[in-house]
XYZ file of C-alpha atoms in Angstrom:
431
model
C -54.342 -8.957 25.276
C -53.528 -5.528 26.637
C -50.064 -6.799 27.633
C -49.399 -8.023 24.106
C -50.328 -4.633 22.641
C -47.898 -2.937 25.024
C -45.118 -5.327 24.040
C -45.777 -4.750 20.329
C -45.803 -0.984 20.851
C -42.564 -1.115 22.749
C -40.922 -3.215 20.015
C -42.160 -0.810 17.342
C -40.815 2.237 19.182
C -37.510 0.440 19.709
C -37.235 -0.457 16.036
C -37.918 3.176 15.026
C -35.260 4.412 17.458
C -32.691 1.897 16.095
C -33.527 2.701 12.486
C -32.966 6.414 13.217
C -29.738 5.932 15.183
C -26.709 7.794 13.793
C -25.064 4.474 13.025
C -28.023 3.341 10.904
C -28.274 6.731 9.161
C -24.550 6.760 8.308
C -24.587 3.211 6.957
C -27.663 3.978 4.916
C -25.931 7.042 3.432
C -22.866 4.963 2.617
C -24.880 2.316 0.833
C -26.762 4.884 -1.219
C -23.495 6.664 -2.179
C -21.769 3.377 -3.094
C -24.648 2.487 -5.387
C -24.748 5.939 -6.911
C -20.981 6.219 -7.495
C -20.391 2.560 -8.329
C -17.278 2.542 -6.159
C -15.955 0.745 -3.084
C -16.213 2.431 0.276
C -14.790 1.652 3.655
C -15.618 3.608 6.821
C -14.840 3.254 10.472
C -15.738 5.540 13.350
C -14.026 4.668 16.628
C -14.287 5.964 20.203
C -10.806 5.819 21.719
C -12.136 6.333 25.247
C -14.445 3.299 25.240
C -12.362 1.356 22.760
C -15.516 0.579 20.703
C -16.243 0.874 17.006
C -19.270 3.167 16.639
C -19.798 2.624 12.925
C -18.105 0.052 10.737
C -18.741 -0.349 7.028
C -16.409 -2.689 5.089
C -13.770 -1.552 7.536
C -11.645 -4.717 7.243
C -11.355 -4.550 3.443
C -8.178 -3.308 1.790
C -8.170 -0.035 -0.159
C -5.625 2.122 -2.001
C -4.775 4.726 0.665
C -3.022 7.346 -1.557
C -1.467 9.933 0.766
C -2.987 8.282 3.863
C 0.290 6.326 3.626
C 1.895 9.456 5.081
C 0.280 8.623 8.427
C 2.494 5.535 8.589
C 5.512 7.662 7.589
C 4.721 10.095 10.419
C 4.454 7.321 12.940
C 7.769 5.852 11.743
C 9.527 9.174 11.906
C 8.264 9.837 15.381
C 9.684 6.514 16.571
C 13.060 6.786 14.908
C 14.072 10.424 14.382
C 15.105 12.902 17.059
C 13.694 16.395 17.661
C 16.012 17.661 14.913
C 16.702 15.731 11.742
C 20.204 14.519 10.769
C 21.379 16.574 7.816
C 24.643 14.897 6.857
C 27.407 12.639 8.128
C 31.069 13.567 7.716
C 34.627 12.565 8.480
C 37.805 14.602 8.246
C 40.666 12.987 6.376
C 43.933 14.890 5.901
C 42.887 18.209 4.404
C 39.477 16.965 3.205
C 36.028 16.816 4.659
C 34.071 13.878 3.145
C 30.320 14.011 3.648
C 27.331 11.763 2.982
C 23.656 12.788 2.783
C 21.104 11.440 5.248
C 18.145 12.002 2.928
C 17.256 15.256 4.744
C 14.911 17.111 2.332
C 15.215 20.537 3.911
C 18.425 21.877 2.317
C 17.440 24.993 0.311
C 13.876 23.630 -0.053
C 11.692 26.773 -0.055
C 8.611 25.003 1.356
C 10.205 24.258 4.721
C 11.868 26.129 7.539
C 15.525 26.974 6.858
C 18.092 26.897 9.660
C 21.136 27.624 7.452
C 23.250 25.304 9.618
C 24.185 22.998 6.755
C 24.834 25.839 4.324
C 27.103 27.711 6.721
C 28.882 24.503 7.741
C 29.714 23.516 4.168
C 30.516 27.032 3.028
C 32.831 27.931 5.883
C 34.724 24.721 6.650
C 38.390 25.262 5.660
C 38.807 21.660 4.444
C 38.330 20.582 0.832
C 34.789 19.254 0.359
C 34.075 15.814 -1.179
C 30.590 14.291 -1.509
C 29.812 10.563 -1.495
C 26.490 8.895 -2.281
C 27.886 5.525 -1.193
C 25.093 5.059 1.379
C 22.215 5.404 -1.075
C 20.869 1.958 -2.032
C 17.375 2.628 -3.348
C 15.734 3.418 -6.655
C 15.139 7.001 -7.657
C 11.426 6.312 -8.018
C 9.262 4.257 -5.658
C 7.649 0.898 -6.708
C 4.362 1.421 -8.416
C 4.887 5.108 -9.198
C 3.390 6.198 -12.533
C 6.323 6.648 -15.002
C 4.609 9.580 -16.834
C 4.529 11.622 -13.599
C 8.283 12.205 -14.005
C 7.875 15.880 -14.958
C 5.307 16.804 -12.276
C 6.422 18.561 -9.140
C 4.577 16.065 -6.884
C 6.942 13.296 -7.990
C 10.587 14.301 -7.446
C 13.273 11.625 -7.466
C 14.530 10.305 -4.097
C 18.179 10.944 -3.257
C 20.814 10.885 -0.548
C 21.500 14.628 -0.548
C 18.453 16.519 -1.787
C 18.892 20.135 -2.790
C 16.180 22.702 -3.680
C 13.649 19.927 -3.057
C 15.085 18.236 -6.170
C 13.041 20.726 -8.165
C 13.847 23.460 -10.708
C 11.479 26.414 -10.947
C 10.636 28.371 -14.115
C 8.769 31.630 -14.000
C 7.607 32.853 -17.416
C 6.905 36.550 -17.781
C 4.557 37.918 -20.406
C 7.502 39.031 -22.576
C 8.782 35.413 -22.633
C 11.736 35.966 -20.351
C 12.342 33.011 -18.064
C 13.504 33.218 -14.455
C 15.160 29.980 -13.536
C 15.925 28.718 -9.984
C 18.539 27.334 -9.545
C 20.234 29.272 -12.353
C 22.487 26.344 -13.280
C 19.602 24.999 -15.391
C 19.431 28.162 -17.565
C 21.594 26.526 -20.202
C 19.358 23.432 -20.286
C 16.464 25.239 -22.038
C 15.510 24.947 -25.701
C 13.279 27.623 -27.173
C 10.495 26.244 -29.331
C 8.189 27.972 -31.791
C 5.564 25.185 -31.508
C 2.578 25.839 -29.294
C 2.550 23.471 -26.315
C -0.354 22.834 -23.978
C 2.060 22.632 -21.045
C 4.219 25.593 -22.246
C 7.299 24.090 -20.571
C 8.198 20.417 -20.772
C 11.079 18.180 -19.666
C 12.682 15.253 -21.535
C 12.093 11.832 -20.043
C 15.714 10.776 -19.562
C 17.618 14.105 -19.206
C 17.486 17.574 -17.709
C 16.522 19.102 -21.015
C 13.635 21.534 -20.961
C 11.636 22.961 -23.843
C 10.019 26.386 -23.570
C 7.124 27.335 -25.855
C 7.788 30.990 -26.703
C 4.729 31.221 -28.974
C 2.044 30.833 -26.392
C 0.317 34.034 -25.306
C -0.867 32.697 -21.925
C -0.374 34.696 -18.790
C 2.754 34.500 -16.729
C 3.173 31.109 -14.962
C 5.538 29.497 -12.460
C 6.036 25.803 -12.768
C 8.356 23.408 -10.968
C 9.939 20.341 -12.527
C 11.779 17.446 -10.870
C 15.340 17.144 -12.199
C 17.176 13.940 -12.800
C 19.638 13.194 -9.970
C 23.226 12.112 -10.447
C 26.350 12.790 -8.381
C 27.942 15.293 -10.719
C 24.730 17.390 -10.712
C 24.678 17.440 -6.902
C 28.299 18.555 -6.918
C 27.575 21.259 -9.497
C 24.549 22.523 -7.605
C 26.553 22.706 -4.402
C 29.410 24.523 -6.093
C 26.978 26.962 -7.605
C 25.318 27.832 -4.331
C 28.316 27.539 -1.990
C 30.713 29.289 -4.418
C 33.459 26.741 -3.702
C 34.757 23.462 -5.068
C 32.968 20.243 -4.172
C 34.539 16.962 -5.310
C 33.000 13.534 -5.724
C 34.195 10.333 -4.079
C 32.602 6.880 -4.030
C 33.164 5.324 -0.650
C 30.706 3.638 1.818
C 29.548 5.324 4.981
C 32.063 4.469 7.754
C 30.805 3.217 11.132
C 32.543 6.118 12.903
C 31.494 9.531 11.710
C 30.071 12.843 12.934
C 26.498 13.840 12.310
C 25.307 17.416 11.711
C 21.656 18.154 12.472
C 19.474 20.728 10.712
C 15.821 21.629 11.195
C 13.229 20.710 13.828
C 11.568 17.453 12.828
C 8.058 18.861 13.384
C 8.718 21.526 10.730
C 8.995 18.723 8.162
C 6.078 16.707 9.583
C 3.768 19.734 9.367
C 4.424 20.337 5.700
C 4.102 16.637 4.921
C 0.810 16.232 6.767
C -0.851 19.570 5.956
C 0.303 20.124 2.386
C 0.686 16.408 1.590
C 4.275 16.868 0.397
C 5.314 13.637 -1.284
C 8.958 14.516 -1.483
C 9.323 15.098 2.265
C 7.445 11.856 3.028
C 9.666 9.642 0.921
C 12.817 11.292 2.173
C 11.685 10.816 5.773
C 11.480 7.059 5.286
C 14.979 7.098 3.746
C 16.234 9.013 6.799
C 14.536 6.485 9.092
C 16.285 3.678 7.276
C 19.560 5.534 7.825
C 18.973 5.572 11.559
C 18.541 1.799 11.554
C 21.435 0.955 9.243
C 24.211 2.422 7.073
C 21.926 2.310 4.024
C 19.327 4.692 2.737
C 16.760 2.165 1.574
C 13.006 2.612 2.152
C 12.301 -1.113 2.624
C 14.588 -1.228 5.708
C 12.391 1.226 7.576
C 9.119 -0.367 6.444
C 10.091 -3.898 7.472
C 11.437 -2.739 10.802
C 8.230 -0.871 11.603
C 5.998 -3.777 10.551
C 7.911 -6.192 12.736
C 8.418 -3.997 15.784
C 5.850 -1.180 16.001
C 2.954 -2.286 13.803
C 2.805 -5.980 14.565
C -0.250 -5.357 16.785
C -2.352 -4.227 13.840
C -4.958 -6.831 13.058
C -4.798 -6.042 9.342
C -1.224 -6.112 8.133
C -0.511 -3.063 5.901
C 0.700 -3.662 2.365
C 3.118 -0.726 2.391
C 5.836 0.163 -0.140
C 6.579 3.897 -0.066
C 6.461 6.960 2.194
C 4.241 9.226 0.147
C 1.416 7.028 -1.100
C 2.176 7.731 -4.755
C 2.246 3.964 -5.295
C -0.924 2.032 -6.026
C 0.768 -1.049 -4.551
C -0.050 0.294 -1.073
C -3.155 -1.334 0.527
C -4.529 -0.468 3.974
C -7.813 -1.163 5.742
C -9.831 1.552 7.516
C -9.433 -0.574 10.633
C -5.601 -0.416 10.485
C -5.598 3.293 9.743
C -7.835 4.030 12.733
C -5.752 1.925 15.049
C -2.651 3.829 13.935
C -4.318 7.181 14.677
C -5.203 5.755 18.075
C -1.560 4.854 18.692
C -0.502 8.391 17.730
C -3.075 9.963 20.003
C -1.816 7.929 22.961
C 1.795 8.780 22.257
C 1.716 12.451 21.206
C 0.078 15.299 23.205
C -3.100 16.349 21.410
C -2.075 19.977 21.095
C 1.183 19.053 19.314
C -0.394 16.343 17.164
C -3.345 18.436 15.942
C -1.024 21.312 15.057
C 0.728 19.038 12.488
C -2.494 18.018 10.708
C -4.689 19.410 7.989
C -7.578 21.209 9.696
C -11.073 21.552 8.248
C -11.752 25.169 7.250
C -8.361 26.354 8.450
C -5.196 24.647 7.206
C -3.726 22.350 4.609
C -5.492 20.293 2.023
C -8.888 20.729 3.724
C -8.536 24.418 4.329
C -11.588 25.120 2.177
C -13.526 21.985 3.205
C -15.429 20.815 6.295
C -15.956 24.374 7.456
C -17.481 24.890 10.847
C -17.734 27.558 13.576
C -15.025 25.561 15.315
C -12.865 23.050 13.439
C -14.119 19.521 13.897
C -11.864 17.594 11.446
C -8.110 17.129 11.950
C -6.431 14.623 9.730
C -4.849 13.592 6.411
C -6.284 13.412 2.907
C -5.186 11.071 0.193
C -6.038 11.489 -3.462
C -5.116 9.618 -6.645
C -7.195 9.405 -9.840
C -10.567 7.825 -8.924
C -9.518 7.464 -5.257
C -10.026 9.753 -2.331
C -9.481 9.108 1.364
C -9.686 11.122 4.568
C -8.858 10.004 8.056
C -8.014 11.455 11.441
C -9.851 12.961 14.371
C -13.468 14.146 14.547
C -14.552 16.444 17.364
C -18.268 16.056 18.217
C -20.589 18.755 19.479
C -20.188 17.196 22.865
C -16.409 17.704 22.493
C -15.654 14.034 22.291
C -12.583 13.084 20.253
C -13.438 10.273 17.830
C -11.197 8.635 15.225
C -12.308 7.878 11.696
C -11.121 6.520 8.395
C -13.045 7.163 5.195
C -11.770 5.397 2.046
C -13.315 5.700 -1.460
C -11.793 3.705 -4.292
C -12.611 3.360 -8.014
C -15.328 5.935 -8.373
C -16.047 7.403 -11.795
C -17.836 10.555 -10.596
C -16.006 13.738 -9.642
C -13.916 13.950 -6.464
C -16.017 17.016 -5.597
C -19.177 14.881 -5.401
C -17.360 12.351 -3.221
C -16.264 15.093 -0.844
C -19.868 16.376 -0.554
C -20.999 12.897 0.447
C -18.194 12.646 2.972
C -18.992 16.086 4.412
C -22.638 15.038 4.944
C -21.660 11.835 6.752
C -18.972 13.396 8.904
C -21.386 16.176 9.984
C -23.908 13.536 11.062
C -21.231 12.022 13.285
C -20.290 15.481 14.578
C -23.888 16.289 15.470
C -25.120 12.988 16.841
C -22.228 11.492 18.855
């Protein structure tokens, strides 16, 4: 009888310990939040040293990743691009220099490091310049992008030879004088006496901008994507280089010279920390250009899925570089395994420096604050969807990998972040 009591007591203590384990606590919090928000959650916490999943909650289900797609773009770029990115290809023919873009997004883009190599090369070459877009074989917008995002700065068109980030900037002073960069768009503005909520708007199919001069709001600066066409690229180059730039339509020849521009990491850092969609989609175009003579996103994606991502148990449904598309579908399991591949390939110091850092840098600069940063990763946000994945440093200084995916909630993203903060801190404290 006494033995039976001891056994029962042991089982009771064991059940209490299990019920209070960090895994059980995290899963309970996830279930409560999922019921409260009425959404779909996926979570995976993985120990790369032991190779074991510590907490798994719907981790093999597919979710809209939003900008977590940029993790796949980073991995692709690291496999295919060199330490410096190719800026343009060119050949010399008689007294002309014919050049093709590589998709490099850095040329005169204020958000990234400028080396001036491309500018000086084009400005100072004695040959007559001629630009060809004959190697661009993709759509200006990615599949599944929202059409009405066309005038928002997070959705520039993709192109072979980006310039100024494919954005025009308007700064409105209180006296209604507009500063326009690049200045070539100054003549594309119509002054309106009708009050507009946005103050400045762009036409759907043309580079025609309307400025509300009636509004009494404070000075603002706003960026708009401009519509891309070859003559506009030529005009922009002529305006900034102060020399003639012709247009020619010929395919990229197999024998050509390549000029390189900025360090690749300088692009990766802005993409991963600031979640720059433009850089991400252009990086996939550049990657396709390494594999072929065509700038076409699908070439890079199919190559990566067949050669570098075939070991993922859950095949990614992947269509663009930025994650703007809702056609993308990834599982937390696949995202975590990709972070694991990155950690094994890239020195931790270099890798972490590229990522958003809780309390310190990027899109989570004001989130996940701690005495010492414990979250390094990538956010992803679309309407009613928010994801975060990356590396979690525990109090015991263990490096864990996690993926947190929240889809189809109707509450505020702020509430979702609070729930995520609570769960990630449990993992930080208890593992």
